[in-house]
XYZ file of C-alpha atoms in Angstrom:
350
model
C 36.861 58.240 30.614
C 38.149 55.441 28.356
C 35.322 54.697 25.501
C 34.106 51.079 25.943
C 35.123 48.560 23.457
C 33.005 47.548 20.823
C 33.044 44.374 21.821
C 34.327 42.511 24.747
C 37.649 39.905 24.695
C 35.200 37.494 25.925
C 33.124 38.371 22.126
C 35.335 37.051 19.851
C 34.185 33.910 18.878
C 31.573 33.291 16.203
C 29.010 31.457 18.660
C 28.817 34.162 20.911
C 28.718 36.815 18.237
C 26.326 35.007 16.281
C 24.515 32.403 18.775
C 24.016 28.984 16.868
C 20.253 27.425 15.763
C 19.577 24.966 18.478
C 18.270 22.128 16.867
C 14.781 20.762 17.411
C 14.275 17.123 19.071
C 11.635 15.408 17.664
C 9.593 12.446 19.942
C 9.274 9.423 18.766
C 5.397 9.248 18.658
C 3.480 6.937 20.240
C 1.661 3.713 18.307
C -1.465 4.558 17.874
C -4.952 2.303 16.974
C -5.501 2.454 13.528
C -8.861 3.265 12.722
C -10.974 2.589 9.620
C -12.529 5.966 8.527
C -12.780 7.863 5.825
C -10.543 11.014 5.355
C -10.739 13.941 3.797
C -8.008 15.951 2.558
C -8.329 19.568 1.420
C -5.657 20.656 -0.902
C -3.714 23.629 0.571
C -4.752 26.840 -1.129
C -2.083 28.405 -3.615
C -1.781 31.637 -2.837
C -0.645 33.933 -6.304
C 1.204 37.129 -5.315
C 1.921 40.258 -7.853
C 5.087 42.664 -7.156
C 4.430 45.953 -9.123
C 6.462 49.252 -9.050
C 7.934 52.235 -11.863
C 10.792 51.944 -10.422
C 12.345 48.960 -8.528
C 15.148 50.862 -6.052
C 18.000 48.657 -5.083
C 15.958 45.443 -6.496
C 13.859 45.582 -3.444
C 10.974 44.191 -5.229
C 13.108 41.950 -7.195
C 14.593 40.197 -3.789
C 11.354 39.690 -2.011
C 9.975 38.061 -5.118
C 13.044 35.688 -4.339
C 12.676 35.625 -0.925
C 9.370 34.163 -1.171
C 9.970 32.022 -3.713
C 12.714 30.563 -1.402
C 9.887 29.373 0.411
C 7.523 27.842 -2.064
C 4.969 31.350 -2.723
C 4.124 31.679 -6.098
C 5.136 35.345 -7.258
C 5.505 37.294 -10.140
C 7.403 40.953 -10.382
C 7.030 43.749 -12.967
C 8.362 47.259 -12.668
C 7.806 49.882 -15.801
C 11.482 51.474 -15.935
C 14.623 49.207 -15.802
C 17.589 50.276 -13.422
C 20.651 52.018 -14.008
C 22.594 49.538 -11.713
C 22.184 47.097 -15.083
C 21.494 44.150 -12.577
C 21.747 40.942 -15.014
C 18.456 39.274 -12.761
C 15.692 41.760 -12.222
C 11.718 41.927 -13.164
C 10.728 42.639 -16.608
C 10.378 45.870 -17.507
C 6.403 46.128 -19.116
C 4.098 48.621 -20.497
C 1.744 50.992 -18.586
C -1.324 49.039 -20.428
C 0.236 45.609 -19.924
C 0.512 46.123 -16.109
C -3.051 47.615 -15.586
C -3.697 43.830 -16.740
C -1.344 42.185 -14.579
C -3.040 43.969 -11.870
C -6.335 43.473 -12.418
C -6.135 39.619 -13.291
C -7.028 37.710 -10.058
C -4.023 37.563 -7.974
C -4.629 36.977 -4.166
C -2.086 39.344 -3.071
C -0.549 42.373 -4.463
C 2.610 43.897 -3.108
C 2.928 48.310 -4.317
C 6.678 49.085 -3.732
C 8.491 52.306 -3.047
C 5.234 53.584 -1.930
C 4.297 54.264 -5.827
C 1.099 56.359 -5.961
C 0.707 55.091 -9.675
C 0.893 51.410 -8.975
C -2.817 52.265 -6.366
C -4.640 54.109 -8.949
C -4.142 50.602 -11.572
C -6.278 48.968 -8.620
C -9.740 48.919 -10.563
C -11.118 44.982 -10.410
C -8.150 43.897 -8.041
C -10.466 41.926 -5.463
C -7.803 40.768 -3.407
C -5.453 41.790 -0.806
C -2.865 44.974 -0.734
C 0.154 45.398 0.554
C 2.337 48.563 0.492
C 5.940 48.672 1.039
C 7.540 52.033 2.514
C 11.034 52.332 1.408
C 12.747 55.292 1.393
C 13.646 58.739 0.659
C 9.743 59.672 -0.791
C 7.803 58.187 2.481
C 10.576 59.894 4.682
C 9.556 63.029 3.525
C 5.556 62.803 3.149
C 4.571 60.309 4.854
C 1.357 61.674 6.326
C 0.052 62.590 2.456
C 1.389 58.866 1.584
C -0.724 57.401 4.526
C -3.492 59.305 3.650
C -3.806 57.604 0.586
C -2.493 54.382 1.029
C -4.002 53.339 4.245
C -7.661 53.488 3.227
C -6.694 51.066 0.897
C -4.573 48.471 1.891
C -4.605 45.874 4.363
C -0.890 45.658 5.480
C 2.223 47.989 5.454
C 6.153 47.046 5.326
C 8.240 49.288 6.976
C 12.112 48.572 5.754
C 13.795 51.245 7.780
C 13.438 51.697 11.683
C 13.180 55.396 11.155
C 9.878 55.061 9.516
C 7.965 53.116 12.736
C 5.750 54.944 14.071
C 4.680 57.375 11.106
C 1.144 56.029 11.063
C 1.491 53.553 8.339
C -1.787 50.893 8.874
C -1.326 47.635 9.804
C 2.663 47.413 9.746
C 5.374 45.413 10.086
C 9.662 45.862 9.779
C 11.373 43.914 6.862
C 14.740 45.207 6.350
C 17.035 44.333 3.122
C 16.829 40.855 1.332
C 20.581 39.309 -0.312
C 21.287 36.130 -2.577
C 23.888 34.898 -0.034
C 24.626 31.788 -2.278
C 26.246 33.933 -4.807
C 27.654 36.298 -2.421
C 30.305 33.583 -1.215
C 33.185 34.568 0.929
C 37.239 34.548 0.499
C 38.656 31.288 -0.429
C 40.589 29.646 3.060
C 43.723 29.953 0.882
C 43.718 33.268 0.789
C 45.068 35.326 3.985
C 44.709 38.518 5.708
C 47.713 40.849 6.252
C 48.010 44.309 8.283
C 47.423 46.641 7.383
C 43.873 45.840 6.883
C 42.193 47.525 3.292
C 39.134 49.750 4.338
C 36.626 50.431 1.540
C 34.134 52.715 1.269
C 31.926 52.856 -2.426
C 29.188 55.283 -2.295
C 26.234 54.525 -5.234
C 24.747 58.497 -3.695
C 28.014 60.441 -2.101
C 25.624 62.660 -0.051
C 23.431 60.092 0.937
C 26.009 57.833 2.422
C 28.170 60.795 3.860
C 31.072 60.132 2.317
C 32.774 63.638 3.473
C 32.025 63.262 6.848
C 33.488 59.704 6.574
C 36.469 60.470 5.026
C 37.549 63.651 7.442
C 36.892 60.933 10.565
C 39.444 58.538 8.828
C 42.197 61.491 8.481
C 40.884 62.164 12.094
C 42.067 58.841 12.875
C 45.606 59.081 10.924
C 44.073 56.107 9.143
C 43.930 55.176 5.257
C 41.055 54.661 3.524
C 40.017 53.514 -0.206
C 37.036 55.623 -1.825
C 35.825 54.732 -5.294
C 32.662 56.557 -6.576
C 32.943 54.706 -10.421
C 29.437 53.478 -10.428
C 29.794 49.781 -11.436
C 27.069 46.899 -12.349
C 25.545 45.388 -9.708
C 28.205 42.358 -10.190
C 31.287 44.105 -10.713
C 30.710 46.039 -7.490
C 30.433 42.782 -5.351
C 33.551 41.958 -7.385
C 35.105 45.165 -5.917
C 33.958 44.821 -2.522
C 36.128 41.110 -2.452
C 39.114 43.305 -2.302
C 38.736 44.777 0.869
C 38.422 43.431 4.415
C 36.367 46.229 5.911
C 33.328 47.813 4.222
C 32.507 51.354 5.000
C 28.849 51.874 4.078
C 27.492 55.022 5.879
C 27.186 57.436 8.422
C 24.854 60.442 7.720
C 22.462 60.318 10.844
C 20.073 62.684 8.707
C 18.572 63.799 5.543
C 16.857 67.088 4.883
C 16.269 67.196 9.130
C 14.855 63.349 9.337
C 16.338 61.378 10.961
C 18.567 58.396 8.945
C 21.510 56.822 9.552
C 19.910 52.973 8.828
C 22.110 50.304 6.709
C 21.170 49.458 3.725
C 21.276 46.578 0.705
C 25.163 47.203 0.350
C 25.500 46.275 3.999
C 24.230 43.031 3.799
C 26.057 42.278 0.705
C 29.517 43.101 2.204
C 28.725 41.030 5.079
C 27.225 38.068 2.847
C 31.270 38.288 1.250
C 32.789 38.320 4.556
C 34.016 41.406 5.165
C 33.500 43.716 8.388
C 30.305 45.904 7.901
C 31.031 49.703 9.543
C 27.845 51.745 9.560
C 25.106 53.043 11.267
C 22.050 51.852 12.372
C 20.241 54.483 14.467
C 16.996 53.122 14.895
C 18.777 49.677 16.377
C 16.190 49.433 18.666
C 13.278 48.560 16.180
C 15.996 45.849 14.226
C 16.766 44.591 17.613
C 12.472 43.797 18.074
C 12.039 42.175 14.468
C 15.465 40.375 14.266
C 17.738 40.496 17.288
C 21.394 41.348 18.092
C 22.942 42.550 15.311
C 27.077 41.806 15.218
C 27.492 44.933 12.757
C 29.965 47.918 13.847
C 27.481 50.712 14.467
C 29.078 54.027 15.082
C 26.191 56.107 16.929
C 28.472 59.737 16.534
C 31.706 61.135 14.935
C 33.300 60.160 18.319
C 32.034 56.295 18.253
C 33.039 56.076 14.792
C 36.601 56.916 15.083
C 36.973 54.984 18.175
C 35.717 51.956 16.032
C 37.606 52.030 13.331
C 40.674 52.330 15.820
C 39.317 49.090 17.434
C 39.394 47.075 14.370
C 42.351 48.273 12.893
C 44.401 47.170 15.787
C 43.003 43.694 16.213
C 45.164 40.786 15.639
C 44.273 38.805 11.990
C 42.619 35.779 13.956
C 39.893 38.156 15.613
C 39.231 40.030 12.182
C 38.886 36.749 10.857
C 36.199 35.744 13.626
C 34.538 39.104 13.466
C 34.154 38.715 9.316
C 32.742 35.175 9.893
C 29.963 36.510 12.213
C 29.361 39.217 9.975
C 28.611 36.333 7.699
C 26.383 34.533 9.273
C 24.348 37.352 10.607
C 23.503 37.422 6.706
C 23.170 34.006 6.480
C 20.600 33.615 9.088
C 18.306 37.048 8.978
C 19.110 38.261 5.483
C 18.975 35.598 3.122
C 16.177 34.900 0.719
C 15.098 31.826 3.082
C 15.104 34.024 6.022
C 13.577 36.910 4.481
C 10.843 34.314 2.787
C 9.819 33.157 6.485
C 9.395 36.677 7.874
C 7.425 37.787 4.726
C 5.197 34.537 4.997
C 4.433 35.335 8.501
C 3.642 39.277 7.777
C 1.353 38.386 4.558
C -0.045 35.280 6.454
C 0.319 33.243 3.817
């Protein structure tokens, strides 16, 4: 049986990878009879929203503080240990004592990350709402004790991997990653693409992202790829990732028996430069509900994989070239901060 193609010869344009915004028509209204009467205008409520966490993993928190700013929310972010990615724009890094303050000093909305236990006992005179995101590794592997004591308390839950729906978190919703695709810009039109084509693959956790299986599919394959484990700022690795023109970013379908295999932050990122995204996405269903198609190269086995790396290493330079620009604006449109600032106002019903 010959393995179906990733995609189609009829899928190689950007529109019908990535289907373009149809524009809204707006009626002219009709005149209507002005009236004498008074009117009343209430001022629209601004709503205050605090981001709180120990530790911010992958500037989660950090993004969806941007993300809503993007669309006018008033937010704040503090975390209690900085990261050891160095990123130059993150929250402030503030005392136990000083946060317990932050907390407790009338914000309508306040957002726990990385399902911190800490961050819910600082709730003492917090009168407003709660909202808890569940992120990663630490919910994967307790979430029924993590539900137990987060879901008396709050009145909303983020899921950000598809894995985790379904785990009895209250109240939830799926936001996946968040990306500043205005820095993340792509290759200049000067600059060309030549065969053969540079695969990259940079693990930040070598176990996490699989990077033996990974790299015995590519000798599999007969094909060459680049692996660099230097752990770089955040800004130096997007500078790294502009050398390639396919990202490798995972493929471990499990950790510790759970079941994994979802993209990530780095995903996005790669795409947001314009490169090909390979990875995994094993919960593609539950994307596919909150977001739609996705135009990433998902490999679902060890077989899929190989037979997709094939695929795109044999394509001619004009369909890499169309397949990177989709991958773009599949960032563009769901993973920006303006995108991700709609979904989040909708979920927090702001």
């Amino acid at each position: 049986n010959n393995p179906q193609r990733p995609f189609s010869k009829t899928r190689t344009t950007i529109n019908q990878l990535v289907p373009a915004e149809i524009a809204a028509r707006i009626k002219p209204q009709a005149k209507q009879e002005i009236r004498k009467e008074r009117v009343i205008i209430t001022p629209h409520k601004s709503f205050r929203v605090l981001n709180i966490s120990s530790n911010d993993w992958a500037n989660y928190s950090y993004y969806n503080a941007c993300s809503l700013r993007a669309v006018g929310v008033e937010v704040e972010g503090y975390k209690l240990m900085p990261h050891s990615f160095g990123y130059s724009e993150q929250h402030p890094v503030i005392s136990k004592e000083d946060m317990i303050k932050k907390i407790n000093s009338g914000y309508d909305i306040i957002q726990i990350f990385n399902s911190d236990i800490m961050m819910l006992h600082y709730l003492t005179n917090h009168k407003g709402k709660v909202v808890v995101y569940h992120t990663g590794s630490g919910y994967r592997a307790s979430h029924k004790e993590l539900n137990q004591r987060f879901n008396p308390v709050v009145n909303k839950s983020i899921i950000a991997l598809g894995e985790f729906e379904n785990l009895g978190a209250k109240n939830y919703t799926y936001i996946s990653v968040a990306v500043d695709t205005d820095k993340l810009t792509v290759r200049q039109q000067s600059e060309t693409i030549n065969k053969p084509y540079k695969f990259l693959h940079c693990p930040s956790n070598a176990k996490v992202k699989g990077t033996d299986k990974i790299l015995k599919m590519f000798a599999k394959a007969g094909m060459s790829l680049i692996i660099d484990t230097k752990i770089l700022s955040h800004e130096e690795s997007w500078k790294r990732m502009r050398n390639c023109d396919i990202y490798v970013e995972l493929f471990n379908p499990e950790i510790n028996g759970d079941k994994y295999g979802s993209f990530g932050t780095t995903a996005a990122e790669a795409a947001a430069l314009g490169k090909v995204v390979v990875t995994q996405n094993l919960s593609k269903e539950v994307y596919e509900k909150y977001y739609g198609d996705c135009p990433l190269i998902l490999a679902e086995d060890e077989t899929d994989f190989i037979r997709k790396i094939k695929w795109i290493n044999a394509l001619p330079e004009k369909q890499l070239l169309d397949l990177q620009q989709a991958h773009r604006e599949w960032a563009v449109n769901k993973h920006s901060f303006h995108a991700t600032g709609l979904k989040l106002k909708q979920a927090l019903e702001i």
